[in-house]
mmCIF file of C-alpha atoms in Angstrom:
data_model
loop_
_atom_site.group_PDB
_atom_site.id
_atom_site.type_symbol
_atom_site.label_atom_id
_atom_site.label_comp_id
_atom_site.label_asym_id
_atom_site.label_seq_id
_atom_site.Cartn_x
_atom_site.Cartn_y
_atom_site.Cartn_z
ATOM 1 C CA UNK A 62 6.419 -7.307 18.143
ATOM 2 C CA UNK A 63 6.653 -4.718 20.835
ATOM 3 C CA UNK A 64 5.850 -0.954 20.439
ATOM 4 C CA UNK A 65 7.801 0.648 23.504
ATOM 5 C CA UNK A 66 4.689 3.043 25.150
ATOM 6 C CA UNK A 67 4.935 4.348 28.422
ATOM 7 C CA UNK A 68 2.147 4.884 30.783
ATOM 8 C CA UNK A 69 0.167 8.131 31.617
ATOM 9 C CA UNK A 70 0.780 10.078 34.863
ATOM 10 C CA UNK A 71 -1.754 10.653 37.753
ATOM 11 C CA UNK A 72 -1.676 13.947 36.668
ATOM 12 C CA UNK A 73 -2.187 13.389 33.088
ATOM 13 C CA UNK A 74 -5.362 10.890 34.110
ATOM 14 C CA UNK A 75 -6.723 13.892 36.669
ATOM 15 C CA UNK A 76 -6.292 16.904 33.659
ATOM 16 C CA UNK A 77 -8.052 14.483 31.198
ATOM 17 C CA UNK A 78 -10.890 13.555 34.172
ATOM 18 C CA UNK A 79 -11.345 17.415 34.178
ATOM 19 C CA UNK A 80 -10.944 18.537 30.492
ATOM 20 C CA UNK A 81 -11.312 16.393 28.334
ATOM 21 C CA UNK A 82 -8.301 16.078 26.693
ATOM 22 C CA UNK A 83 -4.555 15.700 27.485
ATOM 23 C CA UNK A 84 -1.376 16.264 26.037
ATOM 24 C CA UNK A 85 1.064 12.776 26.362
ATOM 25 C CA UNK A 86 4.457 14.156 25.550
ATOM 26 C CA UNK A 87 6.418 11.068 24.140
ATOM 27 C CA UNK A 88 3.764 8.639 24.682
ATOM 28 C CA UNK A 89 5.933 6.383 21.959
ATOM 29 C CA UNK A 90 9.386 5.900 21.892
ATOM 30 C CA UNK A 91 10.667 8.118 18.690
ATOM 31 C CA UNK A 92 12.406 5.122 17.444
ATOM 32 C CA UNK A 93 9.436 3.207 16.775
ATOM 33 C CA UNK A 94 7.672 6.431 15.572
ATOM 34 C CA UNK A 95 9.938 6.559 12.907
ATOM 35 C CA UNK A 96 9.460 2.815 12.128
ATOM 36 C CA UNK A 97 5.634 3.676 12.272
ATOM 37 C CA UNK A 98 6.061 6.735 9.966
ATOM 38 C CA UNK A 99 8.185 4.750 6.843
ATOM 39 C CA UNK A 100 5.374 2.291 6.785
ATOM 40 C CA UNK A 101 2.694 5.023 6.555
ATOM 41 C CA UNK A 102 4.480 6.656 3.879
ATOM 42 C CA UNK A 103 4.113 3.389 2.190
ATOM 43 C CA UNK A 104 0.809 2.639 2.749
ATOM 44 C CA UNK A 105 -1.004 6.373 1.835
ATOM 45 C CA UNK A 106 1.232 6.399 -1.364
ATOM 46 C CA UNK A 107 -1.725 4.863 -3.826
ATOM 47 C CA UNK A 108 -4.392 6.273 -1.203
ATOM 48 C CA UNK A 109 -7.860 7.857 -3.087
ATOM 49 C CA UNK A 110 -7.774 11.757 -3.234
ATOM 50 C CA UNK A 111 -10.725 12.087 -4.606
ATOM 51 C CA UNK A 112 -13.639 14.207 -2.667
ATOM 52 C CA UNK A 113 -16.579 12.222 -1.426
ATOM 53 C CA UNK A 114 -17.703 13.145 2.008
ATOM 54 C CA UNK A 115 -17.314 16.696 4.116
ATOM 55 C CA UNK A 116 -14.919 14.522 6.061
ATOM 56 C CA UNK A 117 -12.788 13.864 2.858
ATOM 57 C CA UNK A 118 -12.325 18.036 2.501
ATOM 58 C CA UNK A 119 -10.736 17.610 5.899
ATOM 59 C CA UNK A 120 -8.396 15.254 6.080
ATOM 60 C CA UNK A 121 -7.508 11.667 4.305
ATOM 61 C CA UNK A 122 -7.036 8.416 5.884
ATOM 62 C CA UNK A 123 -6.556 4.847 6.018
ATOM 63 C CA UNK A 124 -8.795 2.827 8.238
ATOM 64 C CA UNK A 125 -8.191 0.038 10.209
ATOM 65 C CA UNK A 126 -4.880 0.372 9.579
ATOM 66 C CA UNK A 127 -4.073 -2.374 12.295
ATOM 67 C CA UNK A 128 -5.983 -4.862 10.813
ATOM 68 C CA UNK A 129 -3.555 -5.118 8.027
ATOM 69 C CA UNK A 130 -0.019 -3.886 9.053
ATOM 70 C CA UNK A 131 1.538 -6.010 12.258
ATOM 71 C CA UNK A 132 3.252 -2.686 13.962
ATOM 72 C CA UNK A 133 0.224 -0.540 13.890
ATOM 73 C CA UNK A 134 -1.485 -3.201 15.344
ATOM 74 C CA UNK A 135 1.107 -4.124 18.039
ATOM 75 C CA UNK A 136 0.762 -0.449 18.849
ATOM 76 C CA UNK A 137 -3.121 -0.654 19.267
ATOM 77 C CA UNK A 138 -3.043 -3.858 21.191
ATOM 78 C CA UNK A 139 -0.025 -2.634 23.371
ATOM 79 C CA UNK A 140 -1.123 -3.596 26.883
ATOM 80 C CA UNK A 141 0.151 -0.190 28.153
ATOM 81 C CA UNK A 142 -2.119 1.379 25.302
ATOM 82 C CA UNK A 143 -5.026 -0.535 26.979
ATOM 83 C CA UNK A 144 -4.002 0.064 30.687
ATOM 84 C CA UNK A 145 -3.823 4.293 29.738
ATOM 85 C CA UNK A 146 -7.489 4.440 28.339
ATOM 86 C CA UNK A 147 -8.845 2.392 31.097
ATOM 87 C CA UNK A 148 -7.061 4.445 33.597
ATOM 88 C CA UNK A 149 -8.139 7.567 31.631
ATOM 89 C CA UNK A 150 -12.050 6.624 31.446
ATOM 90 C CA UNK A 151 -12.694 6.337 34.858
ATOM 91 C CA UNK A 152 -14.557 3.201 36.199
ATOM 92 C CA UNK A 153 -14.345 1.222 33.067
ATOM 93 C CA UNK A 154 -12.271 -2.502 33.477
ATOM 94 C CA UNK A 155 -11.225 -2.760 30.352
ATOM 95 C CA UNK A 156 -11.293 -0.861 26.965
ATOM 96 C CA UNK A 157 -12.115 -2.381 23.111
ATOM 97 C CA UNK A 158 -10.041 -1.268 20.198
ATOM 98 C CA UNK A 159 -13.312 0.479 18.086
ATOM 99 C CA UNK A 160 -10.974 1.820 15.003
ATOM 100 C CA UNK A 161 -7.873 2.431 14.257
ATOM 101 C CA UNK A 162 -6.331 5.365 11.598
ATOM 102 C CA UNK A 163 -4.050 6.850 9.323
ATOM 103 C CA UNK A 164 -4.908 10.650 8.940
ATOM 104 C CA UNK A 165 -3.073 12.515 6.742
ATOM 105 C CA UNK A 166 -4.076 16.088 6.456
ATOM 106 C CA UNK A 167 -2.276 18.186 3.279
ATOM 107 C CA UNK A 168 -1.456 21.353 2.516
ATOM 108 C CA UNK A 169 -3.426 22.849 -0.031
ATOM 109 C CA UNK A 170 -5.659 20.458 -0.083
ATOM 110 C CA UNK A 171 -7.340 19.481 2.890
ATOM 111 C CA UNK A 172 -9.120 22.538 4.864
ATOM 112 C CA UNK A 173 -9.791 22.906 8.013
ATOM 113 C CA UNK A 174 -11.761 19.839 10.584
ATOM 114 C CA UNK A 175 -14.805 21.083 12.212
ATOM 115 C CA UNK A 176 -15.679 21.592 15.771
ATOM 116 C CA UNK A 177 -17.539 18.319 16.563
ATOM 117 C CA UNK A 178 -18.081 15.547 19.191
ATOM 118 C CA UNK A 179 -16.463 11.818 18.011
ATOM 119 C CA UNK A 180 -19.587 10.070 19.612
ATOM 120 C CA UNK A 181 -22.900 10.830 18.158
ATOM 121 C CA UNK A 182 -22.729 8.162 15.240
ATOM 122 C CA UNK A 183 -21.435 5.750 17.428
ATOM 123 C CA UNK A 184 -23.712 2.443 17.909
ATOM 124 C CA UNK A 185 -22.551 1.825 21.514
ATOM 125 C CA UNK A 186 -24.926 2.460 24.737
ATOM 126 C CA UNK A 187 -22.771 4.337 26.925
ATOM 127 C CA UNK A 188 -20.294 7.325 25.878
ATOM 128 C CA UNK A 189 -17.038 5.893 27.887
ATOM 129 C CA UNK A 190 -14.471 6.650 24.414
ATOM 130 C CA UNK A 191 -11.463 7.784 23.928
ATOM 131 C CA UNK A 192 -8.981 8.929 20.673
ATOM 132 C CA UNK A 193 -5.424 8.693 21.177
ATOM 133 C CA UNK A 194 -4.156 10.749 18.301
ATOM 134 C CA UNK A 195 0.115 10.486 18.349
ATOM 135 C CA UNK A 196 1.933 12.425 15.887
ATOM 136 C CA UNK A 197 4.203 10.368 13.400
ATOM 137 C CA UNK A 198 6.158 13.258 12.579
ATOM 138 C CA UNK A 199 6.919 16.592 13.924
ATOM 139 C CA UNK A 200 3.295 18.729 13.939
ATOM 140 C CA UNK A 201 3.606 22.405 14.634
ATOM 141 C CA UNK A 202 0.866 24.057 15.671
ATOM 142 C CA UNK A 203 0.215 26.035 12.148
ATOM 143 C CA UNK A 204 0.253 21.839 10.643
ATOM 144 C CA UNK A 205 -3.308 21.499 12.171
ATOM 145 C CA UNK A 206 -2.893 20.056 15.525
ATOM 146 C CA UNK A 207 -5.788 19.560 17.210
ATOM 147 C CA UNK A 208 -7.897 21.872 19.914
ATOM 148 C CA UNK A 209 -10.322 21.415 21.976
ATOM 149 C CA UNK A 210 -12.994 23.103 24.173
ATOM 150 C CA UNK A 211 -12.252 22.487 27.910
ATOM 151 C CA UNK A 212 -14.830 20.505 29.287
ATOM 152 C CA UNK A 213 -16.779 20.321 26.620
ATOM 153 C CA UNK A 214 -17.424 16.364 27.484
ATOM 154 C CA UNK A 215 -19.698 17.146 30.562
ATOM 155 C CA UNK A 216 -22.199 18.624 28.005
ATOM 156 C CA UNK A 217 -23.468 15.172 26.937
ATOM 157 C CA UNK A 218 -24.660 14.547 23.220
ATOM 158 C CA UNK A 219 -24.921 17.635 21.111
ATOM 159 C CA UNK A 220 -25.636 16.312 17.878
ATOM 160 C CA UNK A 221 -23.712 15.043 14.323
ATOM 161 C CA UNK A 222 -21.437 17.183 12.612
ATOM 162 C CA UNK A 223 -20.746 16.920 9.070
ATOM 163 C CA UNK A 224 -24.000 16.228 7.762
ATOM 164 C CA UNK A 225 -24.029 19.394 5.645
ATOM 165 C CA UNK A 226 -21.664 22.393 5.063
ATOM 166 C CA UNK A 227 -20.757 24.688 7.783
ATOM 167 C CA UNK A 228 -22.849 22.514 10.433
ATOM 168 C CA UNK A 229 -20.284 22.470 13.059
ATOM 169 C CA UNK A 230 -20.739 22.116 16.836
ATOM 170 C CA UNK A 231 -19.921 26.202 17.202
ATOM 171 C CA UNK A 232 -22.657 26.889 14.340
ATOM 172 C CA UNK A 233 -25.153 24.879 16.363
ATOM 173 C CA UNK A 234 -24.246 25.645 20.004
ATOM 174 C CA UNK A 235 -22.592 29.376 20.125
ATOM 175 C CA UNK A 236 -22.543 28.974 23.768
ATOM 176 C CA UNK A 237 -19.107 26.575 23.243
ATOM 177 C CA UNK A 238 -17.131 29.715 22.816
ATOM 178 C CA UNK A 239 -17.724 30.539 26.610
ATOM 179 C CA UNK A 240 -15.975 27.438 27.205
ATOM 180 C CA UNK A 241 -11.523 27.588 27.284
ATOM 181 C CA UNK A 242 -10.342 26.382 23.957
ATOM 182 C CA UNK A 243 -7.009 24.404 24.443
ATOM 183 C CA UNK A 244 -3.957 26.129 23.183
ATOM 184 C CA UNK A 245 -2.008 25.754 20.083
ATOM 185 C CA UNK A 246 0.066 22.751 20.440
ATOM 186 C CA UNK A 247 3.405 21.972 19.132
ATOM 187 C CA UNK A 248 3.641 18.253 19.185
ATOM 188 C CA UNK A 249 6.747 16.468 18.511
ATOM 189 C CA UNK A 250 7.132 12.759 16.700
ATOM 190 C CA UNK A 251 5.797 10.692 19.435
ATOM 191 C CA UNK A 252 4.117 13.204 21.256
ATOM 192 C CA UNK A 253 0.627 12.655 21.602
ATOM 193 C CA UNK A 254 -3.106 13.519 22.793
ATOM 194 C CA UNK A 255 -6.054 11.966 24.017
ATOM 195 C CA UNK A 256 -9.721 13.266 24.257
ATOM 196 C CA UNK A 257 -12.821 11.891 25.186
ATOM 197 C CA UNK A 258 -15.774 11.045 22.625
ATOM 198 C CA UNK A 259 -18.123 13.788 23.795
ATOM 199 C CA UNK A 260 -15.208 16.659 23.961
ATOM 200 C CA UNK A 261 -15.737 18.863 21.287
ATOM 201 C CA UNK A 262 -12.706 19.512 19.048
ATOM 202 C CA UNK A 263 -11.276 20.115 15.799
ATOM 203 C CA UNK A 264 -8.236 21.460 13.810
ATOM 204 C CA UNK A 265 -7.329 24.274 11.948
ATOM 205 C CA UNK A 266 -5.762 23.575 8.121
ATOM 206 C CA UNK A 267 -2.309 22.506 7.472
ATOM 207 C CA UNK A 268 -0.477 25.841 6.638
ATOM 208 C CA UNK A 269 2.825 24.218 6.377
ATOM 209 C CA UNK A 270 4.459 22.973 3.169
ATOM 210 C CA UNK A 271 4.561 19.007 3.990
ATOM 211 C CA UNK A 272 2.349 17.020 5.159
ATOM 212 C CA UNK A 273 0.448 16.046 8.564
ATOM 213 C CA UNK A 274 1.075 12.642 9.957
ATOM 214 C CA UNK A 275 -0.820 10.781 12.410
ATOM 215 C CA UNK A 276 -2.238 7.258 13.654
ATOM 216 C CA UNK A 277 -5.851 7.215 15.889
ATOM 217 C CA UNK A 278 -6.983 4.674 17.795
ATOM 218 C CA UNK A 279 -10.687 4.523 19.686
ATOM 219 C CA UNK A 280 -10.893 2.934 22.771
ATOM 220 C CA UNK A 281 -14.582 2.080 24.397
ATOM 221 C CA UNK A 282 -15.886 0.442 27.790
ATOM 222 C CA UNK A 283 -15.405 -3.627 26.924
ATOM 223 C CA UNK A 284 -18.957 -3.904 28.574
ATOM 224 C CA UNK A 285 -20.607 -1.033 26.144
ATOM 225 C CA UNK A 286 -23.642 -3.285 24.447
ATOM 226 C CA UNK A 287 -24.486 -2.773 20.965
ATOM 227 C CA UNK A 288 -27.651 -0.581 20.247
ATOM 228 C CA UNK A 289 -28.237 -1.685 16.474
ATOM 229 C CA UNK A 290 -28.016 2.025 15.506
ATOM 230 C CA UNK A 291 -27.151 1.714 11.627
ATOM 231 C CA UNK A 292 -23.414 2.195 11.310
ATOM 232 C CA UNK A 293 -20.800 1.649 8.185
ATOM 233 C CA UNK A 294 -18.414 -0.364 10.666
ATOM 234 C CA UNK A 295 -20.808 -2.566 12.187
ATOM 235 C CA UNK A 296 -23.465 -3.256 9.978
ATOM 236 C CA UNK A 297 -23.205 -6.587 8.909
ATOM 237 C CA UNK A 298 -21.031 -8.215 11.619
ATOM 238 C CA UNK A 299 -24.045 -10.346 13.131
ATOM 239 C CA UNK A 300 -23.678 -8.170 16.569
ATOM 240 C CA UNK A 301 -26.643 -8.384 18.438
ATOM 241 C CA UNK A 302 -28.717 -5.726 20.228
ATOM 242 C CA UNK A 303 -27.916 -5.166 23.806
ATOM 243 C CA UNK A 304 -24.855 -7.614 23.786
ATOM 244 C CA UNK A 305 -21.629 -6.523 24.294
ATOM 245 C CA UNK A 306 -19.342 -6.433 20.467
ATOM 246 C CA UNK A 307 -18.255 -9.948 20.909
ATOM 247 C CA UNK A 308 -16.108 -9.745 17.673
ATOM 248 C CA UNK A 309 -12.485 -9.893 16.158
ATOM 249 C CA UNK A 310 -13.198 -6.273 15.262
ATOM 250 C CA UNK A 311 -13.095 -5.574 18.434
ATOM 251 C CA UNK A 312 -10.317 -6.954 20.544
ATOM 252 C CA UNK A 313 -10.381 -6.568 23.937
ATOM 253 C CA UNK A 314 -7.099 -5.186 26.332
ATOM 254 C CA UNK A 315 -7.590 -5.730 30.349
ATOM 255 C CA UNK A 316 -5.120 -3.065 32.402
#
C-alpha cells in the first residue's frame, strides 16, 4: 500500500541543520491525507478522555498507531519517509521508526503543550531524533500548531518537562526567550513539520471550534544502542544494554 510522500529540499535539509525545525508544505499527497484522516476519525471515536498525566491536559492520542492500522503504517515505513529523516539528521545511514501517533488536541478541553525537549526520557545513547508531525486536516495557527525556539537543539539536554505543573523548559531556562521563536504557522492538510529531539517546542491551545488532527512519527540513528534507562516503551522487550534496538518495534528504513 503506497502513501504518495515527496522528498525534502536541500534547502529544507540546510534550514532544519540550522534551526531545528522545518516547515514541509505538502509533504503528503492531500488525497491520501484525507484517506488518513477518515480512519483517524474512526479510530479516536471510543478513545479515553479521562485525565491521567500533565501530558493528558495537553493533548490526546493514540499510540503506535502503525502497529495496528496498514496506511499509517505504510506512511511510517514509506521509504521516502526514511530517506527525509536520514537526510535531515546529518551523518546518520539510516533512521528506526521509535513511535508513531495520533494527537488530537480539543477545544475546550485540552490546554496548552509546554515548552519542552522530545529527548530527555528517551533510552537511546545518542540524541540523532526527529518528529515529523503532518497535519490531517487544515490547522490554523489559533488550532495549536506547533512553535519552536530557533536553535534551541545546539543547547544539548536541558532536562524533563512534565514532571510537575508549570515545569516547562521556559520556567527552568528563562534564557530560551533570547532565542527566535518560530512563527505562527498555518498548516494545510498535508502540510507538515519536522524538529529535532533536543529543539525545544510546544503549542499554544486549540482556540478553534473543531478539533486538531495530526499523525507523529520518531525517527532515531539505526545504530543508537540501548542504555537500559527505564522507559514505558521499552521495558520489557529483552533489549540489551549497549546493543542497537534489534526489535519489530523498531523497524529499520535505509535512504
Amino acid at each position: 500500500m503506497d502513501i504518495p510522500v515527496r522528498r525534502v529540499t536541500g534547502d529544507e535539509v540546510s534550514f532544519f541543520g540550522e534551526h531545528g525545525w522545518v516547515r514541509l508544505p505538502r509533504l503528503v499527497d492531500p488525497a491520501a491525507v484525507e484517506r488518513l484522516r477518515e480512519r483517524a476519525a474512526g479510530r479516536l471515536q471510543g478513545r479515553d478522555k479521562g485525565r491521567r498525566t500533565l501530558v493528558d491536559e495537553a493533548f490526546g492520542q493514540a499510540r503506535d498507531i502503525a502497529e495496528s492500522d496498514e496506511l499509517f503504517g505504510a506512511l511510517a515505513l514509506s521509504p521516502t519517509m526514511g530517506r527525509n529523516a536520514v537526510h535531515m539528521l546529518h551523518g546518520v545511514r539510516a533512521v528506526r521508526v521509535q513511535v508513531t501517533n495520533l494527537l488530537v488536541k480539543e477545544p475546550g478541553e485540552h490546554g496548552a503543550t509546554e515548552f519542552h525537549q522530545d529527548f530527555p526520557w528517551m533510552p537511546m545513547d545518542r540524541s540523532a531524533m526527529l518528529t515529523v508531525w503532518l497535519a490531517l486536516a487544515d490547522v490554523p495557527a489559533d488550532m495549536g500548531s506547533l512553535r519552536f525556539y530557533d536553535g534551541s537543539h545546539r543547547h544539548g539536554l536541558l532536562g524533563r518537562s512534565f514532571t510537575r505543573p508549570g515545569d516547562d523548559q521556559l520556567s527552568r531556562h528563562p534564557w530560551l526567550k533570547e532565542l527566535e521563536l518560530s512563527p505562527p504557522l498555518d498548516l494545510q492538510a498535508g502540510d507538515a513539520t519536522a524538529h529535532h529531539a533536543l529543539t525545544v517546542h510546544g503549542a499554544p491551545a486549540n482556540r478553534r471550534d473543531t478539533t486538531r488532527l495530526s499523525f507523529t512519527v520518531t525517527y532515531f540513528d539505526a545504530d543508537a544502542l540501548y542504555t537500559g534507562a527505564p522507559y514505558q516503551q521499552t521495558d520489557g522487550l529483552g533489549l540489551v544494554v549497549n546493543e542497537p534496538f534489534e526489535h519489530p518495534r523498531f523497524p529499520c528504513l535505509k535512504p
